[in-house]
Coordinates of C-alpha atoms and ligand atoms in Angstrom, one line a residue:
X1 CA -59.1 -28.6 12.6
X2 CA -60.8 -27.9 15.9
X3 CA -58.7 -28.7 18.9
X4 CA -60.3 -31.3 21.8
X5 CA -60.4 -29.5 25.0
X6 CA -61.2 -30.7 28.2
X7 CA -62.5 -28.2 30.6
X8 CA -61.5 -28.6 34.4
X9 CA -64.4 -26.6 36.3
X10 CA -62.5 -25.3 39.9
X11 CA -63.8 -25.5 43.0
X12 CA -60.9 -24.3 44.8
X13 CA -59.4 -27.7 46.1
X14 CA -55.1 -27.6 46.3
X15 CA -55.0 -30.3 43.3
X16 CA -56.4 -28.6 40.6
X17 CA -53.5 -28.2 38.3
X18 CA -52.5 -31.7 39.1
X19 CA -55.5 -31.9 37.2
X20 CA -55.1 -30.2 34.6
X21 CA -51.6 -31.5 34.2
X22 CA -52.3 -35.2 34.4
X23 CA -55.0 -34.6 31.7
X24 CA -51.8 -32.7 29.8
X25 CA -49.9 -36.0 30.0
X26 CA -52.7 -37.4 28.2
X27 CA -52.1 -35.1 25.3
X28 CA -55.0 -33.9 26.2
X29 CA -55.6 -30.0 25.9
X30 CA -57.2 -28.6 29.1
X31 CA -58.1 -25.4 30.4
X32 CA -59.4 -24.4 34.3
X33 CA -62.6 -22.3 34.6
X34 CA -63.9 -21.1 37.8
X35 CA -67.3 -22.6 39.1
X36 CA -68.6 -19.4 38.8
X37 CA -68.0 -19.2 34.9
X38 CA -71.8 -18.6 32.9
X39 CA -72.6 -22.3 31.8
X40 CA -73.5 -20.8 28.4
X41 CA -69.8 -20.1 28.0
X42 CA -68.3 -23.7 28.8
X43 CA -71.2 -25.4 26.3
X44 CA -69.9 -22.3 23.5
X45 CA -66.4 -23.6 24.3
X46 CA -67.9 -27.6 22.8
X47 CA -65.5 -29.6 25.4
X48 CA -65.4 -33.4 25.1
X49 CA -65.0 -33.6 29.0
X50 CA -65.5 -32.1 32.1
X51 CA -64.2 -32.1 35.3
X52 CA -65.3 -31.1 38.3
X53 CA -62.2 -30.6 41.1
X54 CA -62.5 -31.2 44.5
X55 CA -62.7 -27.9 47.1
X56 CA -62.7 -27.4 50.8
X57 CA -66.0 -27.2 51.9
X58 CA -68.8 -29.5 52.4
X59 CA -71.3 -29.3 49.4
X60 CA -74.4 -29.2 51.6
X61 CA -73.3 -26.6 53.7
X62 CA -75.4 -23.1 52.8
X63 CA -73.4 -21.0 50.2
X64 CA -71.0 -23.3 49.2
X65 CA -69.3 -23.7 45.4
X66 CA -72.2 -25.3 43.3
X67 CA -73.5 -26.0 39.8
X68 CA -76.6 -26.3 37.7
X69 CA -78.2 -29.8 36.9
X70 CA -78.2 -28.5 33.2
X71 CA -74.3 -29.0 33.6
X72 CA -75.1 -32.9 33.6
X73 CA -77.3 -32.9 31.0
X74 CA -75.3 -31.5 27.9
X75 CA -74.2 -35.0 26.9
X76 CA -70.5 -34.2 27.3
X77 CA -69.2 -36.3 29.8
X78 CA -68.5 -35.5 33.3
X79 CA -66.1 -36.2 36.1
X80 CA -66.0 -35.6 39.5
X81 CA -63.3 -35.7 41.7
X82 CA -63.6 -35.5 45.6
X83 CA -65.6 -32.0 46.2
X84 CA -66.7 -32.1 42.6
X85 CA -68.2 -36.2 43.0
X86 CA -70.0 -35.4 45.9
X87 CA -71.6 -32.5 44.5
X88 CA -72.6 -34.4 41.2
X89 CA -74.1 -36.8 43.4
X90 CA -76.3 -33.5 45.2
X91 CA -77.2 -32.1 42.8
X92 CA -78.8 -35.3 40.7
X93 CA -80.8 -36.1 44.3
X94 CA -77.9 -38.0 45.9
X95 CA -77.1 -37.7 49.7
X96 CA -73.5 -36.3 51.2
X97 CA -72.8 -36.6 54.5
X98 CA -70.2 -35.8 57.6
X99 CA -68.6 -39.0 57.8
X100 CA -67.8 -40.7 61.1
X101 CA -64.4 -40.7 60.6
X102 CA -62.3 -38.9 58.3
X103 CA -60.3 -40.4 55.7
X104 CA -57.0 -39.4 55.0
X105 CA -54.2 -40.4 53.5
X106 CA -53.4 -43.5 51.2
X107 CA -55.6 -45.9 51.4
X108 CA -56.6 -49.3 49.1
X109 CA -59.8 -49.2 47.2
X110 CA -60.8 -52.2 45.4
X111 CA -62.3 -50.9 41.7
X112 CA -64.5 -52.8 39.9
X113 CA -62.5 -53.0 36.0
X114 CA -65.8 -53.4 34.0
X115 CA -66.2 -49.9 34.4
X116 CA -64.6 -47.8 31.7
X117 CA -62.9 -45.7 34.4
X118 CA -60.7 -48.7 35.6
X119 CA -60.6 -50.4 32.4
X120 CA -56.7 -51.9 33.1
X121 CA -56.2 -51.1 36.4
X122 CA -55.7 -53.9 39.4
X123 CA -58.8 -54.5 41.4
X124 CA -56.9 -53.7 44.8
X125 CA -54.9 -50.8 44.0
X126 CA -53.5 -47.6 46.2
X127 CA -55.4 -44.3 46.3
X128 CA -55.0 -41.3 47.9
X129 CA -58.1 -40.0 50.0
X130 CA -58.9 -36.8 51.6
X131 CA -62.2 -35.9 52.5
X132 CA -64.8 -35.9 55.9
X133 CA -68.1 -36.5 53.8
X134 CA -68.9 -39.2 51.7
X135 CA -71.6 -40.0 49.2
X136 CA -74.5 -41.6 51.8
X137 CA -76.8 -42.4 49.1
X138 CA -76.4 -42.2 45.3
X139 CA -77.7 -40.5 43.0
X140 CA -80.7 -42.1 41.3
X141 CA -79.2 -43.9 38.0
X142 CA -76.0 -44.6 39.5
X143 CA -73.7 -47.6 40.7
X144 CA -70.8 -48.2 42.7
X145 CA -67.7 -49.2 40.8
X146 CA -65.0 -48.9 44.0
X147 CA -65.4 -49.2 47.6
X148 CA -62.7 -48.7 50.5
X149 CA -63.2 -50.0 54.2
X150 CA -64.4 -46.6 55.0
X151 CA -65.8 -45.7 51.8
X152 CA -69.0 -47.7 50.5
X153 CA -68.9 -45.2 47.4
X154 CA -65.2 -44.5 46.5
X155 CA -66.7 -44.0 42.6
X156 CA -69.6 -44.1 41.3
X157 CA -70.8 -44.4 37.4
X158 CA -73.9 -43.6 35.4
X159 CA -72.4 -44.8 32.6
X160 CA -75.5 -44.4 30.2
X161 CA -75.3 -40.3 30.8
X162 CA -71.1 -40.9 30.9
X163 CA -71.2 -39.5 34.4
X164 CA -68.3 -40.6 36.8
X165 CA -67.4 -40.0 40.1
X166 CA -64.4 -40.5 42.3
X167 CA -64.3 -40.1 45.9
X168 CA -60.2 -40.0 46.1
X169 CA -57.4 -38.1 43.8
X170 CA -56.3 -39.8 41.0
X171 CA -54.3 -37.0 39.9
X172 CA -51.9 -36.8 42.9
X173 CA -48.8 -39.9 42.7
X174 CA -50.0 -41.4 45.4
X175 CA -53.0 -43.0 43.3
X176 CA -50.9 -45.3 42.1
X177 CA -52.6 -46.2 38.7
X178 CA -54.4 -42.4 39.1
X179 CA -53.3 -41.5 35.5
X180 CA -54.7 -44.6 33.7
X181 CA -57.7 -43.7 35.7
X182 CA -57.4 -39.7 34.2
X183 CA -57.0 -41.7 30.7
X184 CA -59.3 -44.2 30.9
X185 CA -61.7 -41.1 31.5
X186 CA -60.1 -38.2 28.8
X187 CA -59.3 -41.2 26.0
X188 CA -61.7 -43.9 25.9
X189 CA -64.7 -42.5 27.6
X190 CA -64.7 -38.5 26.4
X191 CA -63.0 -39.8 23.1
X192 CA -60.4 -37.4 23.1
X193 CA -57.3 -38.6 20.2
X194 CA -54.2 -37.1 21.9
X195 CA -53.0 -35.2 19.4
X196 CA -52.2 -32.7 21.4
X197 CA -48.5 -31.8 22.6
X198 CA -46.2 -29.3 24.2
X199 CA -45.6 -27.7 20.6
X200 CA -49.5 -26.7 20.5
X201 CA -49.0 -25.0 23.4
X202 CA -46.3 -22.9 21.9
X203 CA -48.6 -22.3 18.7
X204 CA -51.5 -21.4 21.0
X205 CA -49.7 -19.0 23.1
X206 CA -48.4 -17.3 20.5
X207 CA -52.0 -16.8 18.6
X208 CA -52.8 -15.4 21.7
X209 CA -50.2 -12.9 22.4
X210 CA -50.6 -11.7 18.7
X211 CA -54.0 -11.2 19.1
X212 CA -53.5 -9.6 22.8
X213 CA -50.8 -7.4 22.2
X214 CA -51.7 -6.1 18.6
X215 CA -48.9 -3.3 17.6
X216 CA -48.7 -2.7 21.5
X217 CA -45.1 -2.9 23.0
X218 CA -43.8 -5.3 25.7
X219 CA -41.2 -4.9 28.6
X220 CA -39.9 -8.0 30.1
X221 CA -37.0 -8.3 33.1
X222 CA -34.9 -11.4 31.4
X223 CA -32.4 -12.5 34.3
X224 CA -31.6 -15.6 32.1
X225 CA -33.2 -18.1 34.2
X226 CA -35.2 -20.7 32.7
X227 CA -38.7 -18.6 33.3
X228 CA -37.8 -15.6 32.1
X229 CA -35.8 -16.9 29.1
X230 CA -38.8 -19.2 28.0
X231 CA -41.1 -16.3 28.6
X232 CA -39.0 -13.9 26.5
X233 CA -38.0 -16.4 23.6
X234 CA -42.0 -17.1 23.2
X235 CA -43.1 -13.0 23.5
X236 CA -40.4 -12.8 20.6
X237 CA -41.7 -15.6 18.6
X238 CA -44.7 -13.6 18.8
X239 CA -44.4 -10.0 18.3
X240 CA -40.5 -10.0 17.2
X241 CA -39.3 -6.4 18.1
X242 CA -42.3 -4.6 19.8
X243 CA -40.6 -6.7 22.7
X244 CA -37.5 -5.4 24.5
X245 CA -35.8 -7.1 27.1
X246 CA -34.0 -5.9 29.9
X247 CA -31.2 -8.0 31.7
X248 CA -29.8 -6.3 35.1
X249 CA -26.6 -7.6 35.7
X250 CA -25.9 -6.9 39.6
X251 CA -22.8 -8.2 39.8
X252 CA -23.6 -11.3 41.9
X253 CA -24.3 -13.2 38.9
X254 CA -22.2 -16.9 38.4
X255 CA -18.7 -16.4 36.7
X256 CA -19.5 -15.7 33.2
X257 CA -23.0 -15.7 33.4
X258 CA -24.0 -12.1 32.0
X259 CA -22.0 -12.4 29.1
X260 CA -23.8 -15.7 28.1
X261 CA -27.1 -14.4 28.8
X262 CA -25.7 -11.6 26.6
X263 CA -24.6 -14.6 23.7
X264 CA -27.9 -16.0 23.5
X265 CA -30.4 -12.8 23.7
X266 CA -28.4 -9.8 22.9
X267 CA -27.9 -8.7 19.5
X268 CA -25.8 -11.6 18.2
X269 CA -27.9 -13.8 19.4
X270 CA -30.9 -15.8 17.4
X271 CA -33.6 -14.2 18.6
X272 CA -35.7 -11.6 17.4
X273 CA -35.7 -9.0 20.3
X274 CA -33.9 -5.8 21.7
X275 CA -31.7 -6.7 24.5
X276 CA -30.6 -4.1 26.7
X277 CA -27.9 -5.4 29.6
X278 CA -27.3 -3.0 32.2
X279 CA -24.3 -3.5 34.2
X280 CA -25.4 -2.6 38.1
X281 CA -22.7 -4.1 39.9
X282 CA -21.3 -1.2 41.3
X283 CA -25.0 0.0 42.7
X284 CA -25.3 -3.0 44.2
X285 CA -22.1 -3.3 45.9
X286 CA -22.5 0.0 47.1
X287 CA -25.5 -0.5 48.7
X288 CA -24.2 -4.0 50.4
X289 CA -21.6 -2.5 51.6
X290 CA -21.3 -3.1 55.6
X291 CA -24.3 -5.1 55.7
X292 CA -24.2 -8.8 56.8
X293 CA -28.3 -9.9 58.0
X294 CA -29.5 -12.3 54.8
X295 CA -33.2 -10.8 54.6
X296 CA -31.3 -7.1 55.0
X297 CA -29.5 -8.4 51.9
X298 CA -32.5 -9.8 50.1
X299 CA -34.3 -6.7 50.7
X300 CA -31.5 -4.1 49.1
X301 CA -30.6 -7.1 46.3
X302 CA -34.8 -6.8 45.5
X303 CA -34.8 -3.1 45.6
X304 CA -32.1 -2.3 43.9
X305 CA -33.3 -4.6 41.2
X306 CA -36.6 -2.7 40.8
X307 CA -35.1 0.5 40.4
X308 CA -32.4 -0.2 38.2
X309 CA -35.4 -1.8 36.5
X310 CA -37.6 1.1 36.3
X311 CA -35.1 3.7 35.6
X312 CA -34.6 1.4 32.1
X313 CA -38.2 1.1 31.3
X314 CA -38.1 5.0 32.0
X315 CA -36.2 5.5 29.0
X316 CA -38.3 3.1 27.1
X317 CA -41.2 5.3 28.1
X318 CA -45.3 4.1 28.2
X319 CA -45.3 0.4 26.9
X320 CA -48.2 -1.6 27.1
X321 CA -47.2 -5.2 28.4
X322 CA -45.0 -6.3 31.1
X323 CA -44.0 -9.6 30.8
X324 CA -43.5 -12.1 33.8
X325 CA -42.0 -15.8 33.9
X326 CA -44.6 -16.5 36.7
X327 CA -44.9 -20.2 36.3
X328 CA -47.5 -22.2 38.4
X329 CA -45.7 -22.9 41.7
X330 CA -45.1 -19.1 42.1
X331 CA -48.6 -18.6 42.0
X332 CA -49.8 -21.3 44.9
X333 CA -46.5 -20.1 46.7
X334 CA -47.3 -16.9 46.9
X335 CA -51.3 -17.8 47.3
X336 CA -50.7 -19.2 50.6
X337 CA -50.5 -16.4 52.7
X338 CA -49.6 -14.7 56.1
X339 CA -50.0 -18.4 58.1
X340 CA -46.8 -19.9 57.0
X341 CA -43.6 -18.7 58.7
X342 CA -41.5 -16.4 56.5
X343 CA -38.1 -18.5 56.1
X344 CA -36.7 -16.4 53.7
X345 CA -38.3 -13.3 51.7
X346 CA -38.1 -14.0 47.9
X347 CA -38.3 -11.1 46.5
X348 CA -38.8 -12.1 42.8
X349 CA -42.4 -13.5 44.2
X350 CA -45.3 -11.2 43.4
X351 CA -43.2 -8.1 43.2
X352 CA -43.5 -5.6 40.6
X353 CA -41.8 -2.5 39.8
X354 CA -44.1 0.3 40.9
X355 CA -43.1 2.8 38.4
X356 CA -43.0 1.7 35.4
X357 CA -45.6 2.7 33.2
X358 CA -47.8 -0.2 30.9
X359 CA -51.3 -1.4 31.2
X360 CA -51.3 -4.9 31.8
X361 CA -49.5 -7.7 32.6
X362 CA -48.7 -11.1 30.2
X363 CA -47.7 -14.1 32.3
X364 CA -47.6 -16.8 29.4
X365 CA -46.1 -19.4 31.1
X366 CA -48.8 -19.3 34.9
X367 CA -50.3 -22.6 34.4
X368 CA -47.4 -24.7 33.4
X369 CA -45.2 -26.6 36.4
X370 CA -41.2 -26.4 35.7
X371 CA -40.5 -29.6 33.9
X372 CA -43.3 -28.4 31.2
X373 CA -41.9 -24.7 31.2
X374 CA -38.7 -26.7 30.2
X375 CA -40.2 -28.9 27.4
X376 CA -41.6 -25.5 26.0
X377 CA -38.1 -24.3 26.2
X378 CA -36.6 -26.9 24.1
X379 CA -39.6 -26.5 21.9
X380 CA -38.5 -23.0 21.1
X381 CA -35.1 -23.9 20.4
X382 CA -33.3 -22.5 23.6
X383 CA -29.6 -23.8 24.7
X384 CA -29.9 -26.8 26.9
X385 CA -27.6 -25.3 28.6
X386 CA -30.5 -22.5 29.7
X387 CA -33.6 -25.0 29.6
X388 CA -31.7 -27.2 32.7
X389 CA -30.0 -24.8 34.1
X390 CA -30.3 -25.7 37.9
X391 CA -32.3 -23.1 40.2
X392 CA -30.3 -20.1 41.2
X393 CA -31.9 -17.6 43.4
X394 CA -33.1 -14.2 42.7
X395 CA -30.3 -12.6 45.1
X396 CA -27.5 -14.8 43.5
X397 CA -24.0 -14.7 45.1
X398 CA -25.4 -12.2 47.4
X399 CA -26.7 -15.0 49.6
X400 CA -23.6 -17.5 48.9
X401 CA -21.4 -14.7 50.6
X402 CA -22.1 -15.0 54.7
X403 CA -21.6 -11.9 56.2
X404 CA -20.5 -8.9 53.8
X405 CA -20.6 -8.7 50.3
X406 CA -17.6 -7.6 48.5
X407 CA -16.2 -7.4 44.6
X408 CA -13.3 -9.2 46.0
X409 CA -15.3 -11.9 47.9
X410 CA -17.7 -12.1 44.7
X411 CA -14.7 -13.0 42.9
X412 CA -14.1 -15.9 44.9
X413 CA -17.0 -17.4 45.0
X414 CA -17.5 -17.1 41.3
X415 CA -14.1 -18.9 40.8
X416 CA -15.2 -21.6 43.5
X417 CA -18.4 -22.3 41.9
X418 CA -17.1 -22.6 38.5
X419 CA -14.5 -25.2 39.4
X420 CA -17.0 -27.4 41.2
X421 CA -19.6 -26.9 38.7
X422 CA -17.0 -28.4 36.1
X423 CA -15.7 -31.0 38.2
X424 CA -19.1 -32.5 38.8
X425 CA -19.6 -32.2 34.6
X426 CA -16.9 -33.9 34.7
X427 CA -18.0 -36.6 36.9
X428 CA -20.8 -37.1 35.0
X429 CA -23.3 -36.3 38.1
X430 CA -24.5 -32.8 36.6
X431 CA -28.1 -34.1 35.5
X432 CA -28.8 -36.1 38.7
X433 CA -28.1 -33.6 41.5
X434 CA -31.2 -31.1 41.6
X435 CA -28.7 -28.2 43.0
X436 CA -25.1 -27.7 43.8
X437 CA -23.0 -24.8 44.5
X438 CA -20.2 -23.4 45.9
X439 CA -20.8 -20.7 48.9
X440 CA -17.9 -18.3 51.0
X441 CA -18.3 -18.5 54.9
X442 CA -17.0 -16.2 56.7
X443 CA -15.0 -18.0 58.3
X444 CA -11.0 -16.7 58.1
X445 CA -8.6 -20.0 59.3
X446 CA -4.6 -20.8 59.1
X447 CA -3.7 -22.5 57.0
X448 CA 0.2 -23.6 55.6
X449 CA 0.6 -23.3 51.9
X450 CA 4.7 -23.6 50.3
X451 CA 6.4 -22.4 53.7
X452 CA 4.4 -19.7 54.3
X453 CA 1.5 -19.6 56.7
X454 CA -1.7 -18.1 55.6
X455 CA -4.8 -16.6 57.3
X456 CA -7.5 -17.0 54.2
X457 CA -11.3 -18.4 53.8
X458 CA -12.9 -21.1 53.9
X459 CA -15.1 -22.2 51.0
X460 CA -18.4 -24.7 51.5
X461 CA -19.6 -26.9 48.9
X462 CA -23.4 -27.7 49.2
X463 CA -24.7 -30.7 46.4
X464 CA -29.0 -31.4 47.6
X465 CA -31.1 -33.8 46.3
X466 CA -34.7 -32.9 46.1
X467 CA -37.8 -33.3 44.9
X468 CA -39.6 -29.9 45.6
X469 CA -36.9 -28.1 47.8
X470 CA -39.1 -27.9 50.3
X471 CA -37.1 -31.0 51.9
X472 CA -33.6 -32.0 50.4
X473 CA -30.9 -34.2 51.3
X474 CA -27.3 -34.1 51.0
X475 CA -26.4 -35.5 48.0
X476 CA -23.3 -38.2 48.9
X477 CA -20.5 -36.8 46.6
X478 CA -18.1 -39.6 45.8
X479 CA -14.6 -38.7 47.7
X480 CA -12.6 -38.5 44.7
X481 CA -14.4 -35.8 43.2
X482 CA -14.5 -33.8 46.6
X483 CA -10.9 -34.2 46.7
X484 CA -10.1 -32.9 42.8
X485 CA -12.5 -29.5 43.7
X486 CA -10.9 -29.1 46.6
X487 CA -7.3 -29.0 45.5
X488 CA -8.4 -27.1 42.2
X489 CA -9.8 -24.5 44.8
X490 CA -7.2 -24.3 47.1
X491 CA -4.8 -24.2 44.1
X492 CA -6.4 -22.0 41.4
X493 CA -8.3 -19.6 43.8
X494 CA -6.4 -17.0 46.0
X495 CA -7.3 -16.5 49.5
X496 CA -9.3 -19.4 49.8
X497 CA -7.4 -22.3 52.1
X498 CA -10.4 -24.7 53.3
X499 CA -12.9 -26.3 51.7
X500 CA -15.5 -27.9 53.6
X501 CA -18.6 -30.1 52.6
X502 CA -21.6 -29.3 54.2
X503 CA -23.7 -32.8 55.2
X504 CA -27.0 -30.7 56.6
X505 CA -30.1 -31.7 55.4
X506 CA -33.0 -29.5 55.0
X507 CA -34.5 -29.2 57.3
X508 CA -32.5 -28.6 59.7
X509 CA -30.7 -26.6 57.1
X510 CA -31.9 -24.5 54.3
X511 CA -30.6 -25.1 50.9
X512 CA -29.1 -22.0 50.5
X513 CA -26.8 -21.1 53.6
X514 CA -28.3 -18.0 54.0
Ligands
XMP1 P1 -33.9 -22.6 50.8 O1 -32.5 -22.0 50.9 O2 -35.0 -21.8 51.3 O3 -34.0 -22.7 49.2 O4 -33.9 -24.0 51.3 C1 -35.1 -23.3 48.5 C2 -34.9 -23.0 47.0 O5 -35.2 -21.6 46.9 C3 -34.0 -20.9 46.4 N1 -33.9 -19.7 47.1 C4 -34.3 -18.5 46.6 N2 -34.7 -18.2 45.4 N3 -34.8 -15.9 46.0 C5 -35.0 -16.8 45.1 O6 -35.4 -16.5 44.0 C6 -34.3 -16.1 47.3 O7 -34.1 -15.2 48.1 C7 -34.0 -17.5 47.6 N4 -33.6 -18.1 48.7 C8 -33.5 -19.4 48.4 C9 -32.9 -21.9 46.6 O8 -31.8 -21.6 45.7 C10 -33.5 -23.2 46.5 O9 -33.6 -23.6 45.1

């Protein structure tokens, strides 16, 4: 059977795999093409739908993204969103202007529901607007189905060619009934069934690696997160043992963490793969030794990395592939630039070993947002335990310990973390807070413990929740539970005889304290 795709034509606006997701969500398959992409090859592709994305420019302006009125006139139906409605609008002899004011922000459109595009949704209903031009005359053929105070074409239909526009984002939340708009347009009016889902994707990818890879051979860096276990579990559903995986355990991994990475990939495991684990911890505290700035440490942590990396793939020799877990928010992260202040350095961004030797690159998992990279996970079988595993960063305990990094002090931490990460199991609060952990200032304090007075560490606790952790809150611990990890540390940990909570927000704060 031939699978129903959607094509989402880019125009370089920040939403566009909003788009594409939404349309996901759907059950919808979907995949982005530039604007630039030959019109020959999106007609060869026979999509039910199109979708033009919004952009930054102003479509009149000389040079800017544009399209071919042949686009309009294949009979597959078309919408544009923002950028891409004003342009459909040009290009069929519309008008776009600067508007007087710009609009920004949420805003409530009334819709008119005997369009197909708002079949179901209220007639005064919240959308999310962005733009300075706006459609100053319409296209000929076309009506106005919503309107805003500012806005006297917030979306426009010509339903006889099955052409829609919308002025605001209905793939962003903030469009309140944005999806059933996305629906109303993928479902009823491009007649897609849904039949697609998250196990299609697997099936696909697969197909495609076969077919990429051949009899080649494929390196991937497995660190057991959730990307690069997804990304590995798939590359061995689809070429078995032409894949090896490598797994650097530097030492600053949580308590028992390499030998469970080691359970699940490694050859007792269930998958199909060779594992190699290479047990770094002594390079790397060698190299931390003495030194207590956090990007210092991130720096050495990321080196060290790469060339424990590369002296492995050395021994492999030539392969072909390298896999990465990129995932979709790495790639807009790490889009964005020199203008945004460097907070922290992370060095598992856009990084790649410079030595080792393969041709090209297989990111399998680039368009797919975290909670999707997690349904493929469970798709493929992978312990829950892996698949939900909450973010833990590249540099591991090595930014949990403030100042110097030590075996002993790693030993402590790990100890720390796993008694608070069972506690809050235990309390039943492990699926609701987004990230938890336990850290080692560097703080030394007395303390009175039996008789004897001691002079040991103080440990901090850090629970956020967060919805991007780009912001997070403190998450409000209940007492009780604060009190049990804290005695169980005090207790069951030496040289630790504090434990404090830390309340900061981010910002001020930073999730991780360093
Ligand atoms: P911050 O501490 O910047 O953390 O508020 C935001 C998220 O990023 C993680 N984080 C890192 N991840 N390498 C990583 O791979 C790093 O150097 C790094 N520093 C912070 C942090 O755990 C949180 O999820």
């Amino acid at each position: 059977m031939k699978k129903e795709l959607v094509v989402v034509i880019d125009f370089g606006g920040q939403y566009n795999q909003l788009v594409a997701r939404r349309v996901r969500e759907c059950n919808v398959y979907c995949e982005i093409y530039s604007y630039k992409t030959d019109l020959a090859k999106i007609k060869a592709m026979n999509p039910k739908g199109i979708i033009l994305t919004g952009g930054p420019n102003s479509c009149y302006e000389e040079g800017a993204a544009t399209c071919q009125t042949e686009l309009f006139e294949m009979g597959i139906p078309v919408l544009g969103l923002c950028y891409g409605a004003q342009l459909m609008n040009l290009v069929l002899g519309g008008k776009v202007e600067r508007a007087a004011a710009r609009e920004y922000g949420k805003t409530e459109v009334k819709v008119d529901n005997s369009s197909p595009l708002f079949t179901g949704v209220s007639e005064n209903t919240i959308c999310w607007m962005s733009h300075n031009d706006y459609i100053s005359k319409m296209a000929p053929g076309f009506r106005a189905v919503a309107v805003t105070d500012n806005c006297p074409v917030a979306a426009a239909e010509c339903a006889e060619k099955n052409l829609y526009s919308i002025q605001f984002h209905p793939e962003v939340l903030h469009t309140v009934e944005g999806s059933k708009m996305l629906y109303n347009f993928v479902r009823n009016i491009c007649g897609c069934s849904g039949d697609w889902r998250m196990d299609s994707f697997v099936e696909e990818q697969v197909k495609a690696i076969r077919e990429k890879v051949g009899s080649g051979r494929v390196l991937c860096a497995l660190s057991g997160g959730v990307d690069s276990s997804v990304a590995a579990v798939l590359l061995s559903k689809a070429v078995g043992e032409q894949l090896t995986c490598v797994f650097v355990d530097h030492g600053l991994l949580r308590k028992n963490e390499g030998d469970e990475v080691e359970e699940v990939f490694g050859p007792k495991g269930s998958y199909e793969l060779n594992f190699i684990r290479v047990n770094a911890q002594e390079r790397f505290y060698e190299k931390l030794a003495g030194v207590d700035e956090p990007e210092r440490k991130r720096k050495i942590i990321g080196e060290e990395f790469i060339r424990v990396f590369e002296e492995e793939a050395k021994k492999i020799g030539a392969v072909d592939f390298l896999v990465q877990g990129t995932i979709y928010p790495d790639v807009v992260e790490s889009g964005l630039g020199g203008e945004s202040a460097v907070i922290k350095s992370h060095h598992n961004v856009g990084g790649l070993p410079d030595y080792v030797d393969f041709k090209e690159i297989i990111e399998p998992l680039r368009d797919l947002f975290k909670d999707e990279v997690r349904k493929v996970g469970l798709e493929l079988g992978i312990p829950e335990h892996l698949v939900f595993r909450q973010p833990f960063p590249g540099p591991g305990l090595g930014i949990r310990i403030i100042g110097e990094v030590t075996a002993e002090k790693v030993k402590i931490v790990q100890d720390a973390d796993a008694i608070y990460r069972e506690e809050i199991a235990n309390a039943g609060l492990d699926k609701s807070i987004n990230q938890y952990f336990a850290a080692l200032t560097n703080m030394r304090s007395v303390g009175v413990m039996g008789d004897e007075r001691t002079y040991d560490y103080a440990v901090a606790l850090r629970a956020v929740n967060t919805v991007d952790f780009m912001t997070a809150d403190a998450a409000q611990l209940p007492w009780e539970v604060l009190q049990k990890v804290t005695s169980r540390i005090i207790n069951e940990v030496g040289h630790v005889n504090r434990v404090l909570y830390d309340c900061t927000s981010k910002p001020p704060g930073t999730i991780e304290l360093e």
